[in-house]
PDB file of C-alpha atoms in Angstrom:
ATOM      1  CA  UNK A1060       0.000   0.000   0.000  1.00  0.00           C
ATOM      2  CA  UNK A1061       0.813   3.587  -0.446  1.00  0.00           C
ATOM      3  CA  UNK A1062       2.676   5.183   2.535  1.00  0.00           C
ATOM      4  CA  UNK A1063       2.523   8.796   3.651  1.00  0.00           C
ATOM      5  CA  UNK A1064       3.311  11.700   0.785  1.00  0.00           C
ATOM      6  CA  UNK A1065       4.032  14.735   1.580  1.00  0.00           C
ATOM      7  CA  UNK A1066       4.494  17.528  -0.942  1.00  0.00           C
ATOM      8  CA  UNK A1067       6.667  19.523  -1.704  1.00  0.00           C
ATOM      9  CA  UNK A1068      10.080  18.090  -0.583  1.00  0.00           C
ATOM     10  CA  UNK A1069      12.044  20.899  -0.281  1.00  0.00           C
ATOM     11  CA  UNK A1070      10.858  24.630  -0.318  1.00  0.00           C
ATOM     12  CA  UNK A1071      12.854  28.083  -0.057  1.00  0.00           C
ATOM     13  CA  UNK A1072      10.977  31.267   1.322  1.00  0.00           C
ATOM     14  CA  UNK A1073      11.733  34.404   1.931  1.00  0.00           C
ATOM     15  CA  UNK A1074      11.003  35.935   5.233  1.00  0.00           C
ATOM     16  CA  UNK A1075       7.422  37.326   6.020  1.00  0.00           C
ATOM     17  CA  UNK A1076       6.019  34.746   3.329  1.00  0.00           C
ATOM     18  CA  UNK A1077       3.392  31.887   4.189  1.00  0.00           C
ATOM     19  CA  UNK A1078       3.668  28.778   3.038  1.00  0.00           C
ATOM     20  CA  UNK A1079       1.499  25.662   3.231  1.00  0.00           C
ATOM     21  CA  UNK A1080       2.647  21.880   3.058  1.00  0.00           C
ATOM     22  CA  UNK A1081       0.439  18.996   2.000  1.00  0.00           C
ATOM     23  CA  UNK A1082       0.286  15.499   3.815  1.00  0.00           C
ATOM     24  CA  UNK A1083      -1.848  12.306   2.134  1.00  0.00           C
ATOM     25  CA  UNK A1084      -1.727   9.619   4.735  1.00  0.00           C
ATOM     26  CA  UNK A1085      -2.114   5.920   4.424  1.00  0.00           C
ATOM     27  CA  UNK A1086      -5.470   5.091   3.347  1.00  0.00           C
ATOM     28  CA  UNK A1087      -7.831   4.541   6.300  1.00  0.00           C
ATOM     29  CA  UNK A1088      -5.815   6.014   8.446  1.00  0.00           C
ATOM     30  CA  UNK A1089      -7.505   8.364  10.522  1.00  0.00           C
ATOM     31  CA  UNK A1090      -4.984   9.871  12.490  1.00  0.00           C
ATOM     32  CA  UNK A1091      -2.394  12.781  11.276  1.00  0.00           C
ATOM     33  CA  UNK A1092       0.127  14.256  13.363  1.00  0.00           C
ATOM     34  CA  UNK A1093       2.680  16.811  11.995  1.00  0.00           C
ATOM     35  CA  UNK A1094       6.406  17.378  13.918  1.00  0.00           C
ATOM     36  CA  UNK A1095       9.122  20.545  13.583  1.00  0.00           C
ATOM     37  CA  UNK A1096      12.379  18.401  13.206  1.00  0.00           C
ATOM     38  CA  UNK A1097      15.350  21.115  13.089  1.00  0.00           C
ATOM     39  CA  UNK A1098      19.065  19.582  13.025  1.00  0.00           C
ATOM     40  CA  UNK A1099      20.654  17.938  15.901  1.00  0.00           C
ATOM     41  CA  UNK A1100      17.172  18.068  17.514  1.00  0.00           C
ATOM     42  CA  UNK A1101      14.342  15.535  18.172  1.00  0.00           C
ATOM     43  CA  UNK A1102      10.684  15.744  17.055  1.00  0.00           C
ATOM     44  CA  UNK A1103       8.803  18.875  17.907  1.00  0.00           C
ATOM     45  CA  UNK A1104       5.012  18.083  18.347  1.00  0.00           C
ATOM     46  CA  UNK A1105       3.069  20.776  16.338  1.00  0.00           C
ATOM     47  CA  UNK A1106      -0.312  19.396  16.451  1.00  0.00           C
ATOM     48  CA  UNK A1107      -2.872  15.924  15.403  1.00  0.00           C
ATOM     49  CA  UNK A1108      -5.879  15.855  13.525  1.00  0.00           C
ATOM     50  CA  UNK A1109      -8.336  13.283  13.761  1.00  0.00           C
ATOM     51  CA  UNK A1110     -11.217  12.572  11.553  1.00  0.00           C
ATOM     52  CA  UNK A1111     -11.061  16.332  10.703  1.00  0.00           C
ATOM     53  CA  UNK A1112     -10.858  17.796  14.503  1.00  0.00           C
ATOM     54  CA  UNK A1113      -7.660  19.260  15.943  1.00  0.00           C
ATOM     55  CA  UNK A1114      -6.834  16.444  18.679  1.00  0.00           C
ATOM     56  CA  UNK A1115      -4.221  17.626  20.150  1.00  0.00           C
ATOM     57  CA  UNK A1116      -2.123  20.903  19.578  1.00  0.00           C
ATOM     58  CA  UNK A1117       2.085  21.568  21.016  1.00  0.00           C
ATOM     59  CA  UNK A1118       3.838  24.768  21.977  1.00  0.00           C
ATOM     60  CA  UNK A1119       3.650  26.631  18.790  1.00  0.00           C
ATOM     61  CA  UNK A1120       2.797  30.602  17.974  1.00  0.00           C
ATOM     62  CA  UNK A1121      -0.625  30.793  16.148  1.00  0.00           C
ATOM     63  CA  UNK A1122       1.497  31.587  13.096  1.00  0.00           C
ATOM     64  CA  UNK A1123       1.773  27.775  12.793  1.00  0.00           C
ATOM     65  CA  UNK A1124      -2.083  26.103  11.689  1.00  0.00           C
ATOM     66  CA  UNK A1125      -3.431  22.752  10.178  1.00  0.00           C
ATOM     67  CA  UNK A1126      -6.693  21.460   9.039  1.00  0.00           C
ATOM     68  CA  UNK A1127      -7.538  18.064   7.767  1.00  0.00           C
ATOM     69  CA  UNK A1128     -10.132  17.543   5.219  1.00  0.00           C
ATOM     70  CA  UNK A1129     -12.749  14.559   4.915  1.00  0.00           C
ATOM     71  CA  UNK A1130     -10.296  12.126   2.951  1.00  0.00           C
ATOM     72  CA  UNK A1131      -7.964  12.496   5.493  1.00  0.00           C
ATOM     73  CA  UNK A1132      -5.443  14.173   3.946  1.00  0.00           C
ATOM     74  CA  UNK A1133      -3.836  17.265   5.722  1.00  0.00           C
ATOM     75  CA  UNK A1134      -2.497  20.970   5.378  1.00  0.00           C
ATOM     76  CA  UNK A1135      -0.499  23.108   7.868  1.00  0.00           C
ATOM     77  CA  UNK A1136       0.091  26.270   7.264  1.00  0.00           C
ATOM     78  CA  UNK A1137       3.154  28.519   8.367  1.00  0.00           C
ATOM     79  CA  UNK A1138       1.987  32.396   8.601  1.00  0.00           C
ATOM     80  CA  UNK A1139       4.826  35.287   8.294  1.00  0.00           C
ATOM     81  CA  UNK A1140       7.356  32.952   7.801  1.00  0.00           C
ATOM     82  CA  UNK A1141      10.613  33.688  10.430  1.00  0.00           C
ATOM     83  CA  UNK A1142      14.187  31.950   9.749  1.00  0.00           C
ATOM     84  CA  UNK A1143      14.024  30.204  12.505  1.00  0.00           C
ATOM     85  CA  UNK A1144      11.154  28.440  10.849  1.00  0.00           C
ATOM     86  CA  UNK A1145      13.615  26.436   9.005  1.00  0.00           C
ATOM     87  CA  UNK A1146      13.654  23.079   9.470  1.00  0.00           C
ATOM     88  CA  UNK A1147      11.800  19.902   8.390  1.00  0.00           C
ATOM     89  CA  UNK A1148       8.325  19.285   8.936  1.00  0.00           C
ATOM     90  CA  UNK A1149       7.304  15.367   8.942  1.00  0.00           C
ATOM     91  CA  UNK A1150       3.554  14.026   8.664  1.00  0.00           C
ATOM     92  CA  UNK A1151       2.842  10.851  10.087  1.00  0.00           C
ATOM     93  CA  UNK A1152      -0.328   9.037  10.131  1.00  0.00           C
ATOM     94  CA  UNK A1153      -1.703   6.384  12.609  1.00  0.00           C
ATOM     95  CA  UNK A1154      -5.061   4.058  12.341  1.00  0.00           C
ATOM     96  CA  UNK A1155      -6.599   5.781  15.561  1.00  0.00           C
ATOM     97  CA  UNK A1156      -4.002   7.661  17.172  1.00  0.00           C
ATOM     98  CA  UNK A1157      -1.504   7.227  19.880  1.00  0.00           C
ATOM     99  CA  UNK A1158      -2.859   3.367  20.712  1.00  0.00           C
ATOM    100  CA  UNK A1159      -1.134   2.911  17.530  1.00  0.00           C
ATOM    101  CA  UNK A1160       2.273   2.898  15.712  1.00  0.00           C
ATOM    102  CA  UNK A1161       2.928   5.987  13.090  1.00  0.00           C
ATOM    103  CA  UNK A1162       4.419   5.970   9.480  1.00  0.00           C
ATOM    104  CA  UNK A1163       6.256   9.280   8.568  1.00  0.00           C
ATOM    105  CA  UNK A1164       6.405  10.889   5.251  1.00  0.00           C
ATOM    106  CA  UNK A1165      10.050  11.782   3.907  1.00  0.00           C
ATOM    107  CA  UNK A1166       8.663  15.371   5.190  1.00  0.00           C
ATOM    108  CA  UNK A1167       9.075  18.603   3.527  1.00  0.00           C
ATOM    109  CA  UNK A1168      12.529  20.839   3.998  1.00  0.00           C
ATOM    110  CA  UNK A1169      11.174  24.431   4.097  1.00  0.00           C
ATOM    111  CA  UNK A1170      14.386  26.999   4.111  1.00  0.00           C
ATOM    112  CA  UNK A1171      13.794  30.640   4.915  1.00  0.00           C
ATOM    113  CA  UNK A1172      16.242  33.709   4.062  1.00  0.00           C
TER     114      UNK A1172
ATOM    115  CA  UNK B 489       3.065  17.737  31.879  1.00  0.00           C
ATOM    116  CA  UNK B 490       3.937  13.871  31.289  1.00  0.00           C
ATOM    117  CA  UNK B 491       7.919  13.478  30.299  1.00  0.00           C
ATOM    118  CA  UNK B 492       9.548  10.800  28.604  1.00  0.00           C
ATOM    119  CA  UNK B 493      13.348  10.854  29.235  1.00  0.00           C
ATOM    120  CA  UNK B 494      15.596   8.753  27.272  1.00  0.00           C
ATOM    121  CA  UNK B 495      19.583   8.701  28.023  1.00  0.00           C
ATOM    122  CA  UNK B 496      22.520   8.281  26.250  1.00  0.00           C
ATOM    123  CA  UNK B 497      21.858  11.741  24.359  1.00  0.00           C
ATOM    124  CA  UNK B 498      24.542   9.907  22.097  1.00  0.00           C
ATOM    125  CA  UNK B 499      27.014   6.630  21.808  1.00  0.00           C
ATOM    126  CA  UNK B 500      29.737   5.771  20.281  1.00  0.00           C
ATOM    127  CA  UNK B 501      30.259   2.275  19.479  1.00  0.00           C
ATOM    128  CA  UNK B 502      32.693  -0.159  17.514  1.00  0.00           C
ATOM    129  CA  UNK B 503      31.136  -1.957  15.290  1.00  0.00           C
ATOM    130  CA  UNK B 504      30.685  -5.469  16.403  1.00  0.00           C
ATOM    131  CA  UNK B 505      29.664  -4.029  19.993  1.00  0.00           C
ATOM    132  CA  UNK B 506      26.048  -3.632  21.788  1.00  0.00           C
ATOM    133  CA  UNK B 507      23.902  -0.500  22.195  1.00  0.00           C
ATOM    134  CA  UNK B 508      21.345   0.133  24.513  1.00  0.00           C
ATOM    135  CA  UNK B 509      19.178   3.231  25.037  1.00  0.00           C
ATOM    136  CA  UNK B 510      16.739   3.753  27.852  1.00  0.00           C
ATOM    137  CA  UNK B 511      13.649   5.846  28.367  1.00  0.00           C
ATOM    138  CA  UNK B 512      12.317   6.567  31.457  1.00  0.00           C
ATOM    139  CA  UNK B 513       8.225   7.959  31.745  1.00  0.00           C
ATOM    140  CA  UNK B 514       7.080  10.216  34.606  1.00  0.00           C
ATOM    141  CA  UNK B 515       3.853   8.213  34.391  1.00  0.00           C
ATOM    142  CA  UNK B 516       2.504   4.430  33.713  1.00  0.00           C
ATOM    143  CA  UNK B 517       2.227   3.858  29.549  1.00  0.00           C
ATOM    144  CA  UNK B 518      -0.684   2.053  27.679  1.00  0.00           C
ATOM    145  CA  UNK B 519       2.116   1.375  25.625  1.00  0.00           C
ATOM    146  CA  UNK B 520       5.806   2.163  24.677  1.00  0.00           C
ATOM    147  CA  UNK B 521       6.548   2.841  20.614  1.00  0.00           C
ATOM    148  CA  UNK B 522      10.007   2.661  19.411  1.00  0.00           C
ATOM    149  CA  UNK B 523      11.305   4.579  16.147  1.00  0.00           C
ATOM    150  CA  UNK B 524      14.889   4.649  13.954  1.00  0.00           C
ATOM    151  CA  UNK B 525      15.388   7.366  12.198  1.00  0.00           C
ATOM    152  CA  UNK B 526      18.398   7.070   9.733  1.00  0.00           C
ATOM    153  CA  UNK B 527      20.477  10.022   8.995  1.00  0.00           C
ATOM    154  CA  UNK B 528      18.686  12.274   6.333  1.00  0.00           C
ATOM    155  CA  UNK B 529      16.106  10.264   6.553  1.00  0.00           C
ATOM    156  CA  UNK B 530      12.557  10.219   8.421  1.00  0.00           C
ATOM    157  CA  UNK B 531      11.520   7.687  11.504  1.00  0.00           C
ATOM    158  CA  UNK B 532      10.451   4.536  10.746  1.00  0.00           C
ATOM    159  CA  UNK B 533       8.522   2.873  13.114  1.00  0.00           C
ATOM    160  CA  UNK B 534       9.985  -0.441  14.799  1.00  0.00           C
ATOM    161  CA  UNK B 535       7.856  -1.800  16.837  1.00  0.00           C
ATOM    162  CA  UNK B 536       5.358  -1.325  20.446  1.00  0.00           C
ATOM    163  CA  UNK B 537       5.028  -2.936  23.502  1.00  0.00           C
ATOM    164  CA  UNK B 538       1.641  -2.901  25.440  1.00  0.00           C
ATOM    165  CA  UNK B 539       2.067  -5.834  28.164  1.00  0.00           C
ATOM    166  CA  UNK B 540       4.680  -4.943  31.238  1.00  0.00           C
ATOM    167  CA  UNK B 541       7.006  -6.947  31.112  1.00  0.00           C
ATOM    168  CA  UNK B 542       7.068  -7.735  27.761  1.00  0.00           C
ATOM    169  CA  UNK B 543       9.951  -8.516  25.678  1.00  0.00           C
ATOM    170  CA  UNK B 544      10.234  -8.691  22.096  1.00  0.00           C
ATOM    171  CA  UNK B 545      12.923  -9.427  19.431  1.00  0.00           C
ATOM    172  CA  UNK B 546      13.619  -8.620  16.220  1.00  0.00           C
ATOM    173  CA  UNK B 547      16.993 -10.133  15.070  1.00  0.00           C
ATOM    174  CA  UNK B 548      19.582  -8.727  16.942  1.00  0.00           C
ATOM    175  CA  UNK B 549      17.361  -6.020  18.442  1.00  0.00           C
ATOM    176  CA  UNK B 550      15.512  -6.474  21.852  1.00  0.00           C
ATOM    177  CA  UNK B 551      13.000  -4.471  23.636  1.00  0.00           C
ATOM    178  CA  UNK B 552      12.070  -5.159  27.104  1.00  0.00           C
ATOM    179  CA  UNK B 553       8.949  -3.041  28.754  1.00  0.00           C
ATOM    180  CA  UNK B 554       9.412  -2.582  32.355  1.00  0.00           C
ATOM    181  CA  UNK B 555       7.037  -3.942  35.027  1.00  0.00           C
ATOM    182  CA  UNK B 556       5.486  -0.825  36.203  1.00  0.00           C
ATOM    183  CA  UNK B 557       4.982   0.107  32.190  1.00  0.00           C
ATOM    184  CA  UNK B 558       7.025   3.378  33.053  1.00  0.00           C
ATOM    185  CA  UNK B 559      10.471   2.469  31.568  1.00  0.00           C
ATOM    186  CA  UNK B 560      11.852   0.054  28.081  1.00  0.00           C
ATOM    187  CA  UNK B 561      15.000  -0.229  26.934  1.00  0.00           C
ATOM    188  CA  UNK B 562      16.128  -1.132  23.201  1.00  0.00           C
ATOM    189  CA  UNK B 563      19.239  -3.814  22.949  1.00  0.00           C
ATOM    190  CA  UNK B 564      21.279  -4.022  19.910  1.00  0.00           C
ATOM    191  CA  UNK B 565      23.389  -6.894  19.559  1.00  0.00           C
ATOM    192  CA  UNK B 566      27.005  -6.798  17.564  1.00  0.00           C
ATOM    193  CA  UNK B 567      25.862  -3.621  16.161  1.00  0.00           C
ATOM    194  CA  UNK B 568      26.261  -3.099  12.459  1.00  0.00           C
ATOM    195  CA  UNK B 569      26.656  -0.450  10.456  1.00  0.00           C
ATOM    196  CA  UNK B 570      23.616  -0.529   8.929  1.00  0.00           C
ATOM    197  CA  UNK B 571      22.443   0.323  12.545  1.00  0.00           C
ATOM    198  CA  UNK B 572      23.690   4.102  12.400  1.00  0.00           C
ATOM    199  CA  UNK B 573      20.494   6.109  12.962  1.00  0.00           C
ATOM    200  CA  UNK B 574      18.831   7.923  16.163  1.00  0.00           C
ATOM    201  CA  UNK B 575      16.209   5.478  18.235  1.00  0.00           C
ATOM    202  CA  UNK B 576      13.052   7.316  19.864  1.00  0.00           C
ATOM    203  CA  UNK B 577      11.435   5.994  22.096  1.00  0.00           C
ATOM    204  CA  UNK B 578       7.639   7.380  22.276  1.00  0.00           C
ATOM    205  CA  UNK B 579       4.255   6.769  24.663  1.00  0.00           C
ATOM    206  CA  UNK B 580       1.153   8.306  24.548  1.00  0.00           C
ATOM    207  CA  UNK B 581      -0.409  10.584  27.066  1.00  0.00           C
ATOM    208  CA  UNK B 582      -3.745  11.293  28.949  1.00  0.00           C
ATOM    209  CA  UNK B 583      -4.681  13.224  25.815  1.00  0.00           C
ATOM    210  CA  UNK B 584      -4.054  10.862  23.035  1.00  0.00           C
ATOM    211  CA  UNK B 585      -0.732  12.923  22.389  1.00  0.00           C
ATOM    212  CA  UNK B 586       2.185  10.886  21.720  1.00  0.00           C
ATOM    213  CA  UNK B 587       5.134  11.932  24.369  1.00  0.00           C
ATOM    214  CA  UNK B 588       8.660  11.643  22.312  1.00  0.00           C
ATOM    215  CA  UNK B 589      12.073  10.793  24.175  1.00  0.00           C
ATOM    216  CA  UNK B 590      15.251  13.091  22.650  1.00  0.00           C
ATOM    217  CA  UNK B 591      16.501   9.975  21.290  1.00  0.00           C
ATOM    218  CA  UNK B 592      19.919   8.177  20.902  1.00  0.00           C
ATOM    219  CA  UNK B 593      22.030   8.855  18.343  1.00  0.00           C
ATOM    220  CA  UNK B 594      24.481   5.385  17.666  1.00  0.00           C
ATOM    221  CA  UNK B 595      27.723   6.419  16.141  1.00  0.00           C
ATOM    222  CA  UNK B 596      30.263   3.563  14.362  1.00  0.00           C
ATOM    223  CA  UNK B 597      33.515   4.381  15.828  1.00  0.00           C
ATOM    224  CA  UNK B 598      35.880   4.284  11.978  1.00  0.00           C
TER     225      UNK B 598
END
């Protein structure tokens, strides 16, 4: 089956831009978590969505949002982009949630200058 | 909040010698999830434990669930290089959030 695809891979904004990444999880899966990964560091818990509610949510300004449409699939959305925004954001999807074990998608490297 | 710690931040191993990381939980787990992430690349789930005391093995990995379901360990056995990677160690919380360890980075000594 299919595993998690995020798009686009990489991306390079300039400060004060917003961008939005896309997440398709595994089909059925109901679950959608997105993570901050910067280098050296571990995973940074932005926020879950489950069967289109926001589940959960993690330390991050209200620049940083996500919805999740019917199908599952997933958007966040980075407002007035900073450069320490740079880093790379993983999707990973689960069945139900935590109870669970969660495939990642390669993730998306946004750069800001 | 609920913490997961996990210790060594890092190792350094020769190659043909074992690795183990810890993680430690402020609370009792439902379950413990365990993750390698290669470098450049994205974690890939390896496997969870949900009884306490459990221990499961996959080749020359183990990974033992502690008693109290607040503490696992991950074993590596004659590691290999195609072992390099970070391990994270993750549980879920009271709120259906999955709590992340800082994970272990194993290093091949050259």
């Amino acid at each position: 089956k299919a595993g998690v695809t995020q798009t686009p891979r990489y991306l390079i904004k300039t400060r004060g831009q917003q961008v939005t990444l896309s997440c398709s999880p595994i089909s059925g899966h109901r679950s959608v978590s997105w993570y901050q990964q910067t280098p050296g560091q571990g995973l940074q818990f932005l926020f879950e969505y489950f069967s289109e509610t926001q589940r959960n949510k993690g330390n991050f300004p209200g620049r940083f949002s996500g919805r999740q449409f019917s199908n599952s699939r997933s958007e966040m959305n980075v407002s007035t982009l900073e450069l320490g925004d740079s880093a790379l954001y993983l999707c990973a999807s689960s069945l139900e949630g935590q109870n669970y074990g969660y495939t990642f998608g390669s993730g998306t490297r946004l750069t800001v200058v | 909040g609920q913490q997961v710690m996990q210790i060594p931040q890092y190792q350094h191993v020769q190659e043909g010698e074992d690795f183990t990381t810890y993680c430690n939980s402020s609370t009792t787990l439902s379950n413990i999830q365990w993750y390698k992430q290669r470098p450049g690349g994205h974690p890939v789930f390896l496997i969870q434990l949900v009884k306490s005391g459990e221990v499961k093995k996959q080749k020359r990995l183990t990974f033992q669930f502690g008693e109290a379901k607040k503490n696992s360990s991950l074993h590596i056995t004659a590691t290999q290089t195609t072992d390099v990677g970070t391990y994270f160690c993750a549980g879920p919380d009271s709120n259906y959030q999955l709590i992340w360890g800082a994970g272990t980075k194993l290093i091949i000594k050259p």
